[in-house]
Coordinates of C-alpha atoms and ligand atoms in Angstrom, one line a residue:
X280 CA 16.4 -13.1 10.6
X281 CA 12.7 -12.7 10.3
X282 CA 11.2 -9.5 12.7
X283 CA 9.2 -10.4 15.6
X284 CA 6.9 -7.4 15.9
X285 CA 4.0 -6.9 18.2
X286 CA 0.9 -4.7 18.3
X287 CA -1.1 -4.0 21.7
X288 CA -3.9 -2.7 22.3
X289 CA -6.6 -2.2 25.6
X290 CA -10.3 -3.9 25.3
X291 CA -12.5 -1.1 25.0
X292 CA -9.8 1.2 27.0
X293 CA -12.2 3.8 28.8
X294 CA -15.4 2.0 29.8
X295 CA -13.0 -1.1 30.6
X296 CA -11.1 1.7 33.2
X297 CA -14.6 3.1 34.5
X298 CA -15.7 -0.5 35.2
X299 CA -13.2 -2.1 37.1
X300 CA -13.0 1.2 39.2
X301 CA -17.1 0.7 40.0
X302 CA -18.3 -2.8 40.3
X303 CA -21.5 -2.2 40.0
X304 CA -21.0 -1.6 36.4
X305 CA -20.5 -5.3 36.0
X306 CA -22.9 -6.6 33.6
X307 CA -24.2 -3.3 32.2
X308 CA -24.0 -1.7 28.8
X309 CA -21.4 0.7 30.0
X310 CA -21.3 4.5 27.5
X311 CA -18.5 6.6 28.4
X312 CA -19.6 10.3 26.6
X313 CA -17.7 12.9 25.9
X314 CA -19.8 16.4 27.2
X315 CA -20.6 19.0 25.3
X316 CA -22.7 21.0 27.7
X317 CA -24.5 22.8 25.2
X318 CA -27.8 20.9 26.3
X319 CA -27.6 18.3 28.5
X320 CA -27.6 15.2 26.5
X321 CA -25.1 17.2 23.6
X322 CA -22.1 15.4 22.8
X323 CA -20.8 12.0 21.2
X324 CA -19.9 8.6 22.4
X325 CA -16.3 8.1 23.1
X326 CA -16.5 4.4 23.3
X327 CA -18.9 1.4 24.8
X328 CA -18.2 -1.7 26.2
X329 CA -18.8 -4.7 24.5
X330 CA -22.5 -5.3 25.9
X331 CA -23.5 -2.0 25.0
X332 CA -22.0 -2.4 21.3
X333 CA -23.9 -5.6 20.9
X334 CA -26.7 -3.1 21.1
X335 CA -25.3 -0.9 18.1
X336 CA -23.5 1.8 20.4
X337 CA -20.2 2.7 19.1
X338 CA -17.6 5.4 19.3
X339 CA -18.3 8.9 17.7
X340 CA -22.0 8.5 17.8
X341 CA -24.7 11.1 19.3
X342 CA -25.3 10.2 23.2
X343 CA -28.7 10.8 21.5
X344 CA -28.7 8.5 19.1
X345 CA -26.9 5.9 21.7
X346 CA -29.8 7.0 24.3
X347 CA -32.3 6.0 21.6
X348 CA -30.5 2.3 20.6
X349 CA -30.6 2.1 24.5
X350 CA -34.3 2.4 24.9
X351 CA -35.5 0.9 27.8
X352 CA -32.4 -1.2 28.7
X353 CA -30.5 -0.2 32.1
X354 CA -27.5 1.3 30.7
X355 CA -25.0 3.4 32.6
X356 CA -23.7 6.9 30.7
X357 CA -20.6 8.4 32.3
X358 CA -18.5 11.3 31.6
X359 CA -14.7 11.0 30.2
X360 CA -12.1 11.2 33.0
X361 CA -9.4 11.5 30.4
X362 CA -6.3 11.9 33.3
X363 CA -7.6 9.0 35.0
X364 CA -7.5 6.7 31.6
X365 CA -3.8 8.6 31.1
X366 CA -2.4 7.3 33.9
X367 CA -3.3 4.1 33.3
X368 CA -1.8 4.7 29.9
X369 CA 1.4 5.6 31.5
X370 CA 2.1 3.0 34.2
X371 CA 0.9 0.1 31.3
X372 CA 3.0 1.3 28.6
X373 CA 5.9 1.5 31.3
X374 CA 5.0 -2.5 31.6
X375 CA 5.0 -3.0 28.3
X376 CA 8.5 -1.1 27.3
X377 CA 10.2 -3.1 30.6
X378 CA 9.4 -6.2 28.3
X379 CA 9.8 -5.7 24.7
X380 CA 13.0 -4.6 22.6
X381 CA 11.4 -1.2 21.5
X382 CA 8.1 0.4 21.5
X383 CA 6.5 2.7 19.4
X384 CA 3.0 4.1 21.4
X385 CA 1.1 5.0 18.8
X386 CA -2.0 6.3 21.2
X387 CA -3.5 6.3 24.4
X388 CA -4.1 2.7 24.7
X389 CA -1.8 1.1 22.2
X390 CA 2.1 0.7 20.8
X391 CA 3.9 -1.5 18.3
X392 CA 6.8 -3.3 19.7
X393 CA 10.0 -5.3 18.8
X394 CA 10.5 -8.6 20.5
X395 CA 13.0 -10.1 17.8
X396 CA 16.1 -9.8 20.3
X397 CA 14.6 -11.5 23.1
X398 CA 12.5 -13.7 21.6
X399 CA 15.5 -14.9 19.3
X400 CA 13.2 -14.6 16.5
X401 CA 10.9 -17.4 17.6
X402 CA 7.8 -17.5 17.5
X403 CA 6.8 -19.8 20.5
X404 CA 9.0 -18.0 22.5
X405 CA 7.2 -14.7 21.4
X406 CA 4.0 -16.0 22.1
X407 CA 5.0 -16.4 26.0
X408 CA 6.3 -12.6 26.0
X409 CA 2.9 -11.3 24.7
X410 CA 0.9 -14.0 27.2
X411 CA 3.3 -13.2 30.3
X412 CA 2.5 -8.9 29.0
X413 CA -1.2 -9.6 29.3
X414 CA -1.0 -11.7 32.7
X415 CA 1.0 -8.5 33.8
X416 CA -1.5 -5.9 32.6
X417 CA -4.1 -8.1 34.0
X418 CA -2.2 -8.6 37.4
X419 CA -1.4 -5.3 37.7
X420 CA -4.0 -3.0 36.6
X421 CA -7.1 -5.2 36.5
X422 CA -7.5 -4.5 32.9
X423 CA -7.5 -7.1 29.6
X424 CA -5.6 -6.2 26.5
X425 CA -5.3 -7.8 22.8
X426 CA -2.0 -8.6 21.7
X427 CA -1.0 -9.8 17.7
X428 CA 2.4 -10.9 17.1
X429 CA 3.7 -10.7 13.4
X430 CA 6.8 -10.4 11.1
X431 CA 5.6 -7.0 11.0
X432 CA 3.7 -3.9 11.8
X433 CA 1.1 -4.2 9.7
X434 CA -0.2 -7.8 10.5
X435 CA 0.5 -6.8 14.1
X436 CA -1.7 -4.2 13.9
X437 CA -4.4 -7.2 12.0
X438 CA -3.8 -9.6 14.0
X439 CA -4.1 -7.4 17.5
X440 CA -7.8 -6.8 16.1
X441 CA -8.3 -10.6 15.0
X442 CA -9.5 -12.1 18.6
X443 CA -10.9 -9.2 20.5
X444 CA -11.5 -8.8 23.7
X445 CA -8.5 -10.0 25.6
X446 CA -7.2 -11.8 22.5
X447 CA -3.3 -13.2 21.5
X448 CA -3.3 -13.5 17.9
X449 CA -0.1 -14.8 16.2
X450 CA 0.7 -15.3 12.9
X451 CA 4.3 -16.9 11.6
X452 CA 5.5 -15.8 8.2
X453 CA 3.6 -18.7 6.4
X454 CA 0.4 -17.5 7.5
X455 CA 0.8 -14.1 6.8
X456 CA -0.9 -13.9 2.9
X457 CA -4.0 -16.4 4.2
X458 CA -4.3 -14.6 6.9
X459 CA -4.7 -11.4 5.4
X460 CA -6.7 -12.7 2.0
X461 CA -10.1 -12.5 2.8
X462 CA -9.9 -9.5 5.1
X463 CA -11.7 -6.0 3.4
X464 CA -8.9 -3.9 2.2
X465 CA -10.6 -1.0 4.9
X466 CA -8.8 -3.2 7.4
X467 CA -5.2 -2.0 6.3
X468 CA -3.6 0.5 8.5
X469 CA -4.3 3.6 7.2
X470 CA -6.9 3.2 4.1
X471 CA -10.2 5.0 4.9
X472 CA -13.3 4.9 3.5
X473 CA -12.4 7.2 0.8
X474 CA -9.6 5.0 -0.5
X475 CA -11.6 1.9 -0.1
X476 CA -14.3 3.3 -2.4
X477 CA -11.6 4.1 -5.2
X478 CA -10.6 0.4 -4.9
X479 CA -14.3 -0.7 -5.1
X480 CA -14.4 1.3 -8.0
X481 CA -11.6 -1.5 -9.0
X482 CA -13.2 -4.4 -8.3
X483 CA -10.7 -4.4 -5.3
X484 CA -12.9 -5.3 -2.0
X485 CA -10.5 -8.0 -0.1
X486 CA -6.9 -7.6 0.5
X487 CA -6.6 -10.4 -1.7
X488 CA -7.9 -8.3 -4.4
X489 CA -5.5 -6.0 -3.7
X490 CA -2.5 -8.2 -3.9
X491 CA -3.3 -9.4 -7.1
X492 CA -4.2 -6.1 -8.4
X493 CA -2.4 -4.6 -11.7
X494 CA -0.2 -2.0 -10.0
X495 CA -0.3 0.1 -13.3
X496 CA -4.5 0.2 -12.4
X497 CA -3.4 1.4 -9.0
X498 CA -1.4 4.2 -9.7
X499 CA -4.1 5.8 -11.8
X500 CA -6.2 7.1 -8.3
X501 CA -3.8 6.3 -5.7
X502 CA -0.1 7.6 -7.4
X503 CA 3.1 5.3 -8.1
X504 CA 4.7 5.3 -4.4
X505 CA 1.3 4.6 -3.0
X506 CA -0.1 2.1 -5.1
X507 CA 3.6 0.3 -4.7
X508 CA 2.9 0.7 -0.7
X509 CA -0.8 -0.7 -0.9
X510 CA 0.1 -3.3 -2.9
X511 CA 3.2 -4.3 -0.9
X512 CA 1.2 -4.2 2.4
X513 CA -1.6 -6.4 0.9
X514 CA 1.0 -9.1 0.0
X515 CA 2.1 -8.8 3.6
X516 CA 5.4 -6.8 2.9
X517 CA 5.9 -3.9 5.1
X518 CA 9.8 -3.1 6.0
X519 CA 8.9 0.0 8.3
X520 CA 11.2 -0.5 11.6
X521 CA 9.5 0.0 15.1
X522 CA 11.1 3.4 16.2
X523 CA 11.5 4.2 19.4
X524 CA 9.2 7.2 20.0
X525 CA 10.4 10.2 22.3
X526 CA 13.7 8.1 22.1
X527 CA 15.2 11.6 20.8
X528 CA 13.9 13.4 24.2
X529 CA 14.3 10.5 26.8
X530 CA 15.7 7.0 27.8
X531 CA 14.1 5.2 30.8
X532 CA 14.5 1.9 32.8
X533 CA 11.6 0.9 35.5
X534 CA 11.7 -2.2 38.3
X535 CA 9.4 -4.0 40.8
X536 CA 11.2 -3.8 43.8
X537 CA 11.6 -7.1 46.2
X538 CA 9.3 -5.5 48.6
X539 CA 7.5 -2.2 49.1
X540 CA 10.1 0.2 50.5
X541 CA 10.9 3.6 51.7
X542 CA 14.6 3.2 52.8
X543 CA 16.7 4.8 50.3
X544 CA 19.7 1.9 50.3
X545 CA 17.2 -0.8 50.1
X546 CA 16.1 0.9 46.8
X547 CA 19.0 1.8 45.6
X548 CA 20.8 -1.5 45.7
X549 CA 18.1 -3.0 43.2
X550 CA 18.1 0.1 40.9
X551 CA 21.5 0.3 40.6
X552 CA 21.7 -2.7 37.4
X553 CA 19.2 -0.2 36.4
X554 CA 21.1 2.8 36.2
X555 CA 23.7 0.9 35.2
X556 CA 22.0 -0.5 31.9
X557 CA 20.2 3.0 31.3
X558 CA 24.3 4.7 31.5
X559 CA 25.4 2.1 29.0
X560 CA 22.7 3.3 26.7
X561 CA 23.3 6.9 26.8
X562 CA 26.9 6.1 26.0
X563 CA 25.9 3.6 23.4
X564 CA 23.7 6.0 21.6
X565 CA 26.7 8.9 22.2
X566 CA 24.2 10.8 23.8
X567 CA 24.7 13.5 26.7
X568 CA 21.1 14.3 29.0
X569 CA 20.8 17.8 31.1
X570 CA 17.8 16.4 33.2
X571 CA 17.6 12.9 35.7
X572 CA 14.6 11.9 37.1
X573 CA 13.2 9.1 39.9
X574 CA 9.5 8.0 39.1
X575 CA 7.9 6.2 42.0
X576 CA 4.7 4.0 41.3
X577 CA 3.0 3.9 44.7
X578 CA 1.4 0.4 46.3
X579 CA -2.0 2.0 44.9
X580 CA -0.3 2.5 41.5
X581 CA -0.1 6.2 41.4
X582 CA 2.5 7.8 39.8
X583 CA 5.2 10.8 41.8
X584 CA 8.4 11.7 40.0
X585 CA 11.0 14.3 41.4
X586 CA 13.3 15.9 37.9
X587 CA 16.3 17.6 38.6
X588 CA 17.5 19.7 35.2
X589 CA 21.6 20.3 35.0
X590 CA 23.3 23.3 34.4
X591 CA 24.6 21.7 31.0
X592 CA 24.6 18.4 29.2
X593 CA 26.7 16.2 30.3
X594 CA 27.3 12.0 30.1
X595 CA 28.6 11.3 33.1
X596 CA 27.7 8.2 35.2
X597 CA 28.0 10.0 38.7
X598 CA 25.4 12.8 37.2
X599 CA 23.1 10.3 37.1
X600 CA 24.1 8.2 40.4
X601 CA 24.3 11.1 42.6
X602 CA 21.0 13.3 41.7
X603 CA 19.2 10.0 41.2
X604 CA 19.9 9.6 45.4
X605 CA 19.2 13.0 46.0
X606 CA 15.6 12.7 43.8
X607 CA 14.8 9.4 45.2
X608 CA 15.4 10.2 48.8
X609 CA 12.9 13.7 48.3
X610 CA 10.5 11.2 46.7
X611 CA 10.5 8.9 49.6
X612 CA 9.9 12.2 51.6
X613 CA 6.7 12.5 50.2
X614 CA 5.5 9.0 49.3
X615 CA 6.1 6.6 51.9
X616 CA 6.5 3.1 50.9
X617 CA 6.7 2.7 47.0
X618 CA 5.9 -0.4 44.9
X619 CA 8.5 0.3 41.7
X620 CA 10.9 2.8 41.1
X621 CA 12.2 4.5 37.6
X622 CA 14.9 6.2 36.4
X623 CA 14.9 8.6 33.3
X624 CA 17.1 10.9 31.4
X625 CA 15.8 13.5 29.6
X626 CA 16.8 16.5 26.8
X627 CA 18.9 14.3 25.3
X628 CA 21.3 15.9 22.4
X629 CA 23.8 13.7 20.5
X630 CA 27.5 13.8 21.4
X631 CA 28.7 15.1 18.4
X632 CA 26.3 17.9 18.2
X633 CA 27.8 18.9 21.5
X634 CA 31.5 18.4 20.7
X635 CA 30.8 20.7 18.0
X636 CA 29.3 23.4 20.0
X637 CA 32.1 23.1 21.9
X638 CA 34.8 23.6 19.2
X639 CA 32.4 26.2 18.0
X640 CA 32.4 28.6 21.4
X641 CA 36.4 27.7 21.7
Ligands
LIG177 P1 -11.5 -1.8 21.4 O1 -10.0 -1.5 21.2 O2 -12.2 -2.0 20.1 O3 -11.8 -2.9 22.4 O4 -12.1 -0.5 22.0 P2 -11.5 0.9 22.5 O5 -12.6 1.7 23.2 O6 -10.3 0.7 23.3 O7 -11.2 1.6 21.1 P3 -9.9 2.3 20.5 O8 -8.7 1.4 20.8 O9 -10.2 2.6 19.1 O10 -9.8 3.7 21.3 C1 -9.1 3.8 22.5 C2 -9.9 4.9 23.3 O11 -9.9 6.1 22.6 C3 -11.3 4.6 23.6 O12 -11.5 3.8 24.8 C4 -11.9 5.9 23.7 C5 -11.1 6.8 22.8 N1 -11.8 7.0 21.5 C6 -11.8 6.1 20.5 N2 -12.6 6.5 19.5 C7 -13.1 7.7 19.8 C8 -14.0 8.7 19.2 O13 -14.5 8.5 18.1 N3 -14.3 9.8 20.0 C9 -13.8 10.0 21.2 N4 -14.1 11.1 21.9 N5 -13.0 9.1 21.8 C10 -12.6 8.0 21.2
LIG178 CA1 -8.4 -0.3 22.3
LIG179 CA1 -6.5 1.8 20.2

């Protein structure tokens, strides 16, 4: 079957946050600057809004040099809250993961994902997932997104930047080589400006170019594996599964509950499919965990979580039932009323490296 993969990314992540928190940013050129504090305008641009790049600001820039494009326009520079933008990060990639087959986070504001599974490897059924992800996102947090949808991760990650902002680009199988053709070959995932001027040196400017290219001219500068990968990924070939980062060190499950709550049984009733579904995966995967925790997103979207860490790993179903009551009821204690509730194991070790261990110390 053909790979429905996905690539997500925020809208100008940071000055989109700061905006929606202060609405009377609305409108403005909006600069959020990273602060050196050697003088008081030292530092660089960590990104703009849209209104302020029309007017040439962009990330890594002087605040100088932004300042100066800025002249006499009423602009509004503020200073990176990083742990504000990272728990937006958290609570949207959490969204994100409820809705896709796998996700790979990549960075603060963006992840591949694998919708193949549930989106029975159509396309128009794809294309609902990634609109009902951006309602969500939108619903939720206030904030707009760009989605592309590909047979794989490195159209995704074209076609995410096609339409931007808030932008759903997809692109079937059929598309993939016209959609790609005229785009420079800088656009690829990971060729910089260095490799782009080698290919220049080539005559090789579009990704076209680059699919038509002589392989044996490539692997002069660039190497035989490389050249072989450039060229593949030009002609829209790219094989490279979405992993599952952190997979290795945790498995997680997240609902909306009904209603807000704060009574443990009323919770527990609707996480228990939950727990349920994150057991059968730890078994699945022969895994064993040595730490369980509750994550509670509040009614004002904040995030608490409660960890309790085992004496040793183990892959038992009451493990996780048991301290996931005792976790959630002292994370009611604290929180009131929550909106959604989470359950996660953690330090995960495979089976068979612990029946080893075992036979080892017997
Ligand atoms: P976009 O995706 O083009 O609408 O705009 P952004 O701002 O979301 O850009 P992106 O996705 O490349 O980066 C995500 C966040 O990472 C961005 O909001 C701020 C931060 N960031 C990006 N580039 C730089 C940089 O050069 N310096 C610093 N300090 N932060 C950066
Ligand atoms: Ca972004
Ligand atoms: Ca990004």
């Amino acid at each position: 079957m053909t790979r429905v993969v996905g690539h997500f990314d925020l809208d100008y992540f940071y000055a989109q946050v700061e905006q929606i928190e202060d609405p009377t940013l609305r409108g403005l050129p909006v600069i959020v600057c990273v602060y050196s504090g050697r003088t008081e305008d030292s530092g660089v641009v960590s990104t703009a809004n849209y209104a302020a790049r029309d007017l040439g600001v962009k990330s890594g820039i002087p605040i100088t040099v932004a300042k100066n494009r800025l002249k006499g326009v009423e602009a509004k520079f503020i200073p990176m809250h990083r742990e504000k933008y990272e728990a937006y990060s958290e609570r949207i990639m959490l969204l994100v993961r409820e809705r896709t087959d796998m996700l790979e986070q990549t960075g603060i504001d963006e992840a591949f994902f694998d919708i193949t599974s549930r989106s029975g490897g159509s396309f128009e059924r794809a294309k609902e997932i990634g609109l009902e992800i951006k309602r969500q996102v939108l619903q939720q947090e206030r904030l707009t997104c760009s989605i592309g949808l590909a047979p794989n991760m490195i159209v995704a990650k074209l076609a995410s930047d096609y339409q931007k902002p808030d932008g759903l680009t997809v692109v079937v199988p059929e598309q993939v080589k016209g959609f790609m053709a005229p785009m420079p070959v800088d656009k690829l995932y990971g060729i910089g400006s260095k490799s782009s001027a080698l290919m220049r040196e080539l005559g090789v400017t579009t990704i076209a170019d680059l699919a038509k290219a002589d392989l044996t001219l490539l692997e002069g500068p660039f190497g035989r594996r490389l050249a072989l990968q450039l060229h593949d990924a030009a002609n829209g070939t790219d094989e490279q599964p979405v992993v599952e980062r952190g997979e290795a060190t945790q498995l997680s499950r997240i609902i909306t509950l009904k209603k807000d709550s704060r009574v443990v049984e009323e919770i527990l009733e609707q996480l228990t499919p939950a727990i349920e579904d994150l057991h059968k995966r730890v078994i699945e995967k022969r895994l064993f965990f040595r730490s369980i925790s509750i994550i509670g997103i509040l009614p004002n979207l904040s995030v608490r979580s409660r960890t309790k860490t085992l004496e040793k790993p183990t892959a038992e179903m009451s493990a996780v039932r048991d301290n996931g009551i005792s976790l959630l009821s002292s994370l009611l204690a604290e929180t009131g009323e929550i909106r959604r509730v989470g359950i996660k194991v953690a330090d995960l070790t495979e089976a068979s490296e612990q029946s080893s261990l075992a036979d080892f110390l017997r």
